[in-house]
Short mmCIF file of C-alpha atoms in Angstrom, two decimals:
data_model
loop_
_atom_site.label_atom_id
_atom_site.label_comp_id
_atom_site.label_asym_id
_atom_site.label_seq_id
_atom_site.Cartn_x
_atom_site.Cartn_y
_atom_site.Cartn_z
CA UNK A 1216 -18.43 26.16 -3.81
CA UNK A 1217 -14.65 26.50 -4.02
CA UNK A 1218 -12.61 23.28 -3.99
CA UNK A 1219 -8.98 22.48 -4.70
CA UNK A 1220 -8.44 22.38 -8.44
CA UNK A 1221 -7.09 18.83 -8.50
CA UNK A 1222 -10.19 17.66 -6.62
CA UNK A 1223 -12.49 19.36 -9.15
CA UNK A 1224 -10.64 17.73 -12.06
CA UNK A 1225 -10.79 14.33 -10.37
CA UNK A 1226 -14.50 14.64 -9.63
CA UNK A 1227 -15.14 15.42 -13.28
CA UNK A 1228 -13.54 12.11 -14.22
CA UNK A 1229 -10.70 13.65 -16.23
CA UNK A 1230 -7.98 12.02 -14.13
CA UNK A 1231 -7.31 10.63 -10.69
CA UNK A 1232 -6.41 13.22 -8.07
CA UNK A 1233 -2.75 12.25 -8.22
CA UNK A 1234 -2.79 12.55 -12.01
CA UNK A 1235 -4.59 15.89 -11.77
CA UNK A 1236 -1.86 17.18 -9.45
CA UNK A 1237 0.75 16.11 -12.01
CA UNK A 1238 -1.15 17.88 -14.80
CA UNK A 1239 -1.11 21.07 -12.75
CA UNK A 1240 2.60 20.74 -11.93
CA UNK A 1241 3.35 20.28 -15.65
CA UNK A 1242 1.54 23.53 -16.47
CA UNK A 1243 -1.16 21.79 -18.50
CA UNK A 1244 -4.07 23.29 -16.53
CA UNK A 1245 -5.29 26.87 -16.82
CA UNK A 1246 -7.64 28.61 -14.44
CA UNK A 1247 -9.44 31.64 -15.87
CA UNK A 1248 -6.81 31.95 -18.60
CA UNK A 1249 -3.75 31.75 -16.35
CA UNK A 1250 -1.55 28.71 -15.75
CA UNK A 1251 -2.81 27.10 -12.56
CA UNK A 1252 -0.67 26.24 -9.57
CA UNK A 1253 -1.02 23.39 -7.11
CA UNK A 1254 -3.22 24.34 -4.17
CA UNK A 1255 -5.42 26.80 -6.04
CA UNK A 1256 -9.15 26.56 -5.53
CA UNK A 1257 -11.92 26.91 -8.09
CA UNK A 1258 -15.68 26.97 -8.32
CA UNK A 1259 -16.72 24.78 -11.28
CA UNK A 1260 -19.93 26.81 -11.64
CA UNK A 1261 -18.11 30.14 -11.98
CA UNK A 1262 -14.49 29.56 -13.03
CA UNK A 1263 -13.11 28.58 -16.44
CA UNK A 1264 -10.88 25.53 -16.28
CA UNK A 1265 -8.86 24.22 -19.22
CA UNK A 1266 -6.82 21.03 -19.46
CA UNK A 1267 -4.39 20.83 -22.38
CA UNK A 1268 -6.18 23.80 -23.97
CA UNK A 1269 -9.60 22.18 -23.84
CA UNK A 1270 -12.31 23.91 -21.85
CA UNK A 1271 -13.73 21.47 -19.34
CA UNK A 1272 -17.35 21.67 -18.30
CA UNK A 1273 -19.18 19.36 -15.89
CA UNK A 1274 -21.91 18.70 -18.43
CA UNK A 1275 -19.29 17.34 -20.85
CA UNK A 1276 -17.55 14.98 -18.45
CA UNK A 1277 -17.27 11.35 -19.54
CA UNK A 1278 -19.81 8.86 -18.27
CA UNK A 1279 -18.53 7.11 -15.19
CA UNK A 1280 -16.95 3.74 -15.93
CA UNK A 1281 -16.26 1.05 -13.33
CA UNK A 1282 -14.21 -1.99 -14.34
CA UNK A 1283 -12.71 -5.07 -12.73
CA UNK A 1284 -9.49 -6.23 -14.43
CA UNK A 1285 -7.59 -9.50 -14.01
CA UNK A 1286 -4.06 -8.10 -14.16
CA UNK A 1287 -1.51 -10.47 -15.67
CA UNK A 1288 2.07 -10.79 -14.49
CA UNK A 1289 4.43 -8.21 -16.00
CA UNK A 1290 1.76 -5.54 -16.56
CA UNK A 1291 2.24 -2.31 -14.57
CA UNK A 1292 -0.60 -0.62 -12.68
CA UNK A 1293 -0.10 2.84 -14.16
CA UNK A 1294 -1.54 4.85 -17.03
CA UNK A 1295 1.86 5.54 -18.61
CA UNK A 1296 5.23 3.91 -18.13
CA UNK A 1297 8.56 5.62 -18.93
CA UNK A 1298 10.12 2.18 -19.52
CA UNK A 1299 7.45 1.45 -22.17
CA UNK A 1300 6.16 -1.64 -20.37
CA UNK A 1301 2.59 -2.77 -20.92
CA UNK A 1302 0.20 -0.86 -18.65
CA UNK A 1303 -3.25 -1.83 -17.44
CA UNK A 1304 -4.76 0.74 -19.82
CA UNK A 1305 -3.18 -1.11 -22.74
CA UNK A 1306 -5.52 -4.00 -21.95
CA UNK A 1307 -8.60 -1.83 -22.57
CA UNK A 1308 -10.23 -0.81 -25.87
CA UNK A 1309 -8.42 2.02 -27.67
CA UNK A 1310 -11.28 4.48 -27.07
CA UNK A 1311 -10.85 4.06 -23.31
CA UNK A 1312 -7.07 4.47 -23.23
CA UNK A 1313 -7.16 8.28 -23.42
CA UNK A 1314 -9.64 11.07 -22.99
CA UNK A 1315 -11.86 9.15 -20.57
CA UNK A 1316 -9.78 9.65 -17.42
CA UNK A 1317 -9.78 5.93 -16.60
CA UNK A 1318 -7.11 5.03 -14.06
CA UNK A 1319 -6.27 2.18 -11.66
CA UNK A 1320 -7.56 2.38 -8.10
CA UNK A 1321 -4.40 1.63 -6.16
CA UNK A 1322 -1.99 -0.81 -7.70
CA UNK A 1323 -0.54 -4.29 -7.86
CA UNK A 1324 3.19 -4.90 -8.30
CA UNK A 1325 4.25 -5.80 -11.83
CA UNK A 1326 5.08 -9.34 -10.65
CA UNK A 1327 1.71 -9.76 -8.91
CA UNK A 1328 -1.54 -10.82 -10.55
CA UNK A 1329 -5.26 -10.58 -9.92
CA UNK A 1330 -8.04 -8.16 -9.15
CA UNK A 1331 -7.59 -4.47 -9.93
CA UNK A 1332 -10.28 -1.81 -10.16
CA UNK A 1333 -10.25 0.81 -12.94
CA UNK A 1334 -12.52 3.85 -13.04
CA UNK A 1335 -12.81 7.50 -14.05
CA UNK A 1336 -14.79 8.34 -10.91
CA UNK A 1337 -12.23 10.44 -9.07
CA UNK A 1338 -14.40 10.85 -5.99
CA UNK A 1339 -14.74 7.10 -5.53
CA UNK A 1340 -11.02 6.60 -6.16
CA UNK A 1341 -10.17 9.13 -3.45
CA UNK A 1342 -12.50 7.41 -1.03
CA UNK A 1343 -11.24 3.90 -1.78
CA UNK A 1344 -7.58 4.88 -1.45
CA UNK A 1345 -7.83 7.28 1.51
CA UNK A 1346 -6.02 5.81 4.56
CA UNK A 1347 -8.99 6.71 6.77
CA UNK A 1348 -11.09 4.00 5.09
CA UNK A 1349 -10.26 0.34 4.77
CA UNK A 1350 -11.59 -1.93 2.04
CA UNK A 1351 -10.61 -5.57 2.70
CA UNK A 1352 -8.49 -7.12 -0.04
CA UNK A 1353 -8.00 -10.87 -0.28
CA UNK A 1354 -4.85 -12.53 -1.60
CA UNK A 1355 -3.60 -16.03 -2.29
CA UNK A 1356 0.12 -16.01 -1.59
CA UNK A 1357 2.67 -18.76 -2.08
CA UNK A 1358 5.62 -18.33 0.30
CA UNK A 1359 8.88 -20.20 0.54
CA UNK A 1360 9.01 -22.62 3.46
CA UNK A 1361 6.44 -23.54 6.09
CA UNK A 1362 5.76 -20.70 8.56
CA UNK A 1363 4.76 -22.03 12.01
CA UNK A 1364 1.72 -20.95 14.00
CA UNK A 1365 3.79 -18.41 15.99
CA UNK A 1366 4.92 -16.64 12.80
CA UNK A 1367 1.40 -16.59 11.35
CA UNK A 1368 0.03 -15.15 14.59
CA UNK A 1369 2.71 -12.46 14.57
CA UNK A 1370 1.81 -11.61 10.96
CA UNK A 1371 -1.88 -11.54 11.85
CA UNK A 1372 -1.44 -9.19 14.80
CA UNK A 1373 0.80 -6.75 12.93
CA UNK A 1374 4.52 -6.18 12.44
CA UNK A 1375 6.69 -3.09 12.36
CA UNK A 1376 7.06 -1.62 8.85
CA UNK A 1377 8.28 1.92 8.15
CA UNK A 1378 8.41 2.62 11.89
CA UNK A 1379 4.74 1.79 12.49
CA UNK A 1380 2.72 -1.37 13.08
CA UNK A 1381 0.70 -2.81 10.25
CA UNK A 1382 -3.01 -3.19 10.85
CA UNK A 1383 -4.31 -6.61 11.91
CA UNK A 1384 -4.66 -9.09 9.06
CA UNK A 1385 -6.24 -12.49 8.51
CA UNK A 1386 -3.66 -15.13 7.62
CA UNK A 1387 -4.80 -18.70 6.93
CA UNK A 1388 -2.91 -21.74 5.66
CA UNK A 1389 -4.66 -23.14 2.57
CA UNK A 1390 -2.25 -25.86 1.46
CA UNK A 1391 1.45 -26.65 1.11
CA UNK A 1392 4.04 -28.58 -0.88
CA UNK A 1393 7.36 -29.97 0.27
CA UNK A 1394 8.98 -26.53 0.00
CA UNK A 1395 6.20 -23.93 -0.13
CA UNK A 1396 3.00 -22.85 1.66
CA UNK A 1397 -0.14 -21.30 0.19
CA UNK A 1398 -1.65 -18.63 2.45
CA UNK A 1399 -4.89 -16.69 2.17
CA UNK A 1400 -4.27 -13.17 3.45
CA UNK A 1401 -6.86 -10.46 3.99
CA UNK A 1402 -5.52 -6.92 4.43
CA UNK A 1403 -7.30 -3.74 5.46
CA UNK A 1404 -4.54 -1.40 4.34
CA UNK A 1405 -2.31 -1.05 1.31
CA UNK A 1406 1.24 -0.08 2.12
CA UNK A 1407 3.85 -0.32 -0.61
CA UNK A 1408 4.68 -4.01 -1.26
CA UNK A 1409 3.29 -4.79 2.18
CA UNK A 1410 2.83 -8.55 1.86
CA UNK A 1411 6.17 -9.09 0.15
CA UNK A 1412 8.06 -6.98 2.69
CA UNK A 1413 6.28 -8.62 5.63
CA UNK A 1414 6.96 -12.13 4.35
CA UNK A 1415 10.61 -11.26 3.73
CA UNK A 1416 10.98 -9.80 7.21
CA UNK A 1417 9.48 -12.90 8.80
CA UNK A 1418 11.81 -15.17 6.83
CA UNK A 1419 9.32 -16.69 4.37
CA UNK A 1420 9.70 -14.75 1.08
CA UNK A 1421 6.85 -14.57 -1.43
CA UNK A 1422 7.02 -16.86 -4.46
CA UNK A 1423 3.81 -15.62 -6.07
CA UNK A 1424 1.09 -13.15 -5.06
CA UNK A 1425 -2.43 -13.15 -6.51
CA UNK A 1426 -5.31 -10.86 -5.43
CA UNK A 1427 -8.63 -12.69 -5.55
CA UNK A 1428 -11.10 -10.10 -4.22
CA UNK A 1429 -11.56 -6.41 -3.44
CA UNK A 1430 -14.20 -5.99 -0.78
CA UNK A 1431 -17.12 -8.19 -1.79
CA UNK A 1432 -16.09 -8.17 -5.47
CA UNK A 1433 -14.62 -11.55 -6.42
CA UNK A 1434 -12.24 -11.95 -9.36
CA UNK A 1435 -13.37 -15.42 -10.45
CA UNK A 1436 -14.13 -16.53 -13.12
CA UNK A 1437 -12.56 -13.61 -15.01
CA UNK A 1438 -9.62 -14.87 -17.16
CA UNK A 1439 -6.17 -13.30 -16.96
CA UNK A 1440 -5.87 -10.14 -19.07
CA UNK A 1441 -9.64 -9.69 -19.31
CA UNK A 1442 -11.93 -7.11 -17.72
CA UNK A 1443 -15.63 -6.65 -17.04
CA UNK A 1444 -17.90 -3.82 -16.01
CA UNK A 1445 -19.02 -3.72 -12.38
CA UNK A 1446 -22.72 -4.08 -11.78
CA UNK A 1447 -24.67 -1.27 -10.10
CA UNK A 1448 -24.91 -3.43 -6.99
CA UNK A 1449 -21.13 -3.90 -6.92
CA UNK A 1450 -20.51 -0.15 -7.23
CA UNK A 1451 -22.99 0.51 -4.43
CA UNK A 1452 -21.29 -2.17 -2.35
CA UNK A 1453 -17.89 -0.53 -2.81
CA UNK A 1454 -19.26 2.85 -1.83
CA UNK A 1455 -20.83 1.35 1.30
CA UNK A 1456 -17.67 -0.55 2.26
CA UNK A 1457 -15.55 2.56 1.76
CA UNK A 1458 -17.69 4.35 4.32
CA UNK A 1459 -16.75 1.91 7.07
CA UNK A 1460 -14.22 3.25 9.56
CA UNK A 1461 -11.23 1.10 10.47
CA UNK A 1462 -12.55 0.49 13.98
CA UNK A 1463 -15.69 -1.03 12.47
CA UNK A 1464 -14.12 -3.05 9.66
CA UNK A 1465 -11.35 -4.44 11.86
CA UNK A 1466 -13.53 -5.38 14.82
CA UNK A 1467 -12.79 -8.83 16.11
CA UNK A 1468 -9.84 -9.59 13.83
CA UNK A 1469 -7.29 -9.64 16.65
CA UNK A 1470 -9.25 -12.40 18.36
CA UNK A 1471 -9.10 -14.69 15.31
CA UNK A 1472 -6.37 -17.32 15.09
CA UNK A 1473 -4.63 -18.34 11.88
#
């Protein structure tokens, strides 16, 4: 069956789909001896596909790896960084840093900390990051000031970002100091710097952002900078949660009060 070349490469665990597209654009992928172009289709059972001169065959693809990482502050959620900052792959064993196709599923800002998934399962990555599906992500967020109930309700119901409303969110006050408030926030979407931009727009800028859970997978008690393999049950749980449509996963959220 013919599929887009970047999808085939991702499904083989060589790279994420976005990385596969970049490999093709850089001329590092050949299809049946000719340099491939973005948008081409291939049948992995019939066509010869090479990446960086190495013939790729489904039977030789790396074993799927599923990891949960506690990302420290200052580490970037990419595989390579032109500014030579520490990446999430640098926190893994050397044998996993290249040739296995391991990549982050989504990202956390460099200044943010907490739960981040890493895998070489391109199909699962595509499903978890596709805007059609919504995996809940839980954050503990310190903001400057003390947002009142009206602001929290506005945040919960959605605000205008990039000319469209954000999806409903759960926003709960956990504690506070004289100058700051700790919020627990559950999101069902992942726009660029969404929490930070929302908090700034509402007048209560983020002091620190920490992701504590992805779906049903909890970060604790994993120490900062450490990782662990997901259990089979956790992988199955992610796959099941990714299959939920937004109308199912968001049911009833608008009725909740912060």
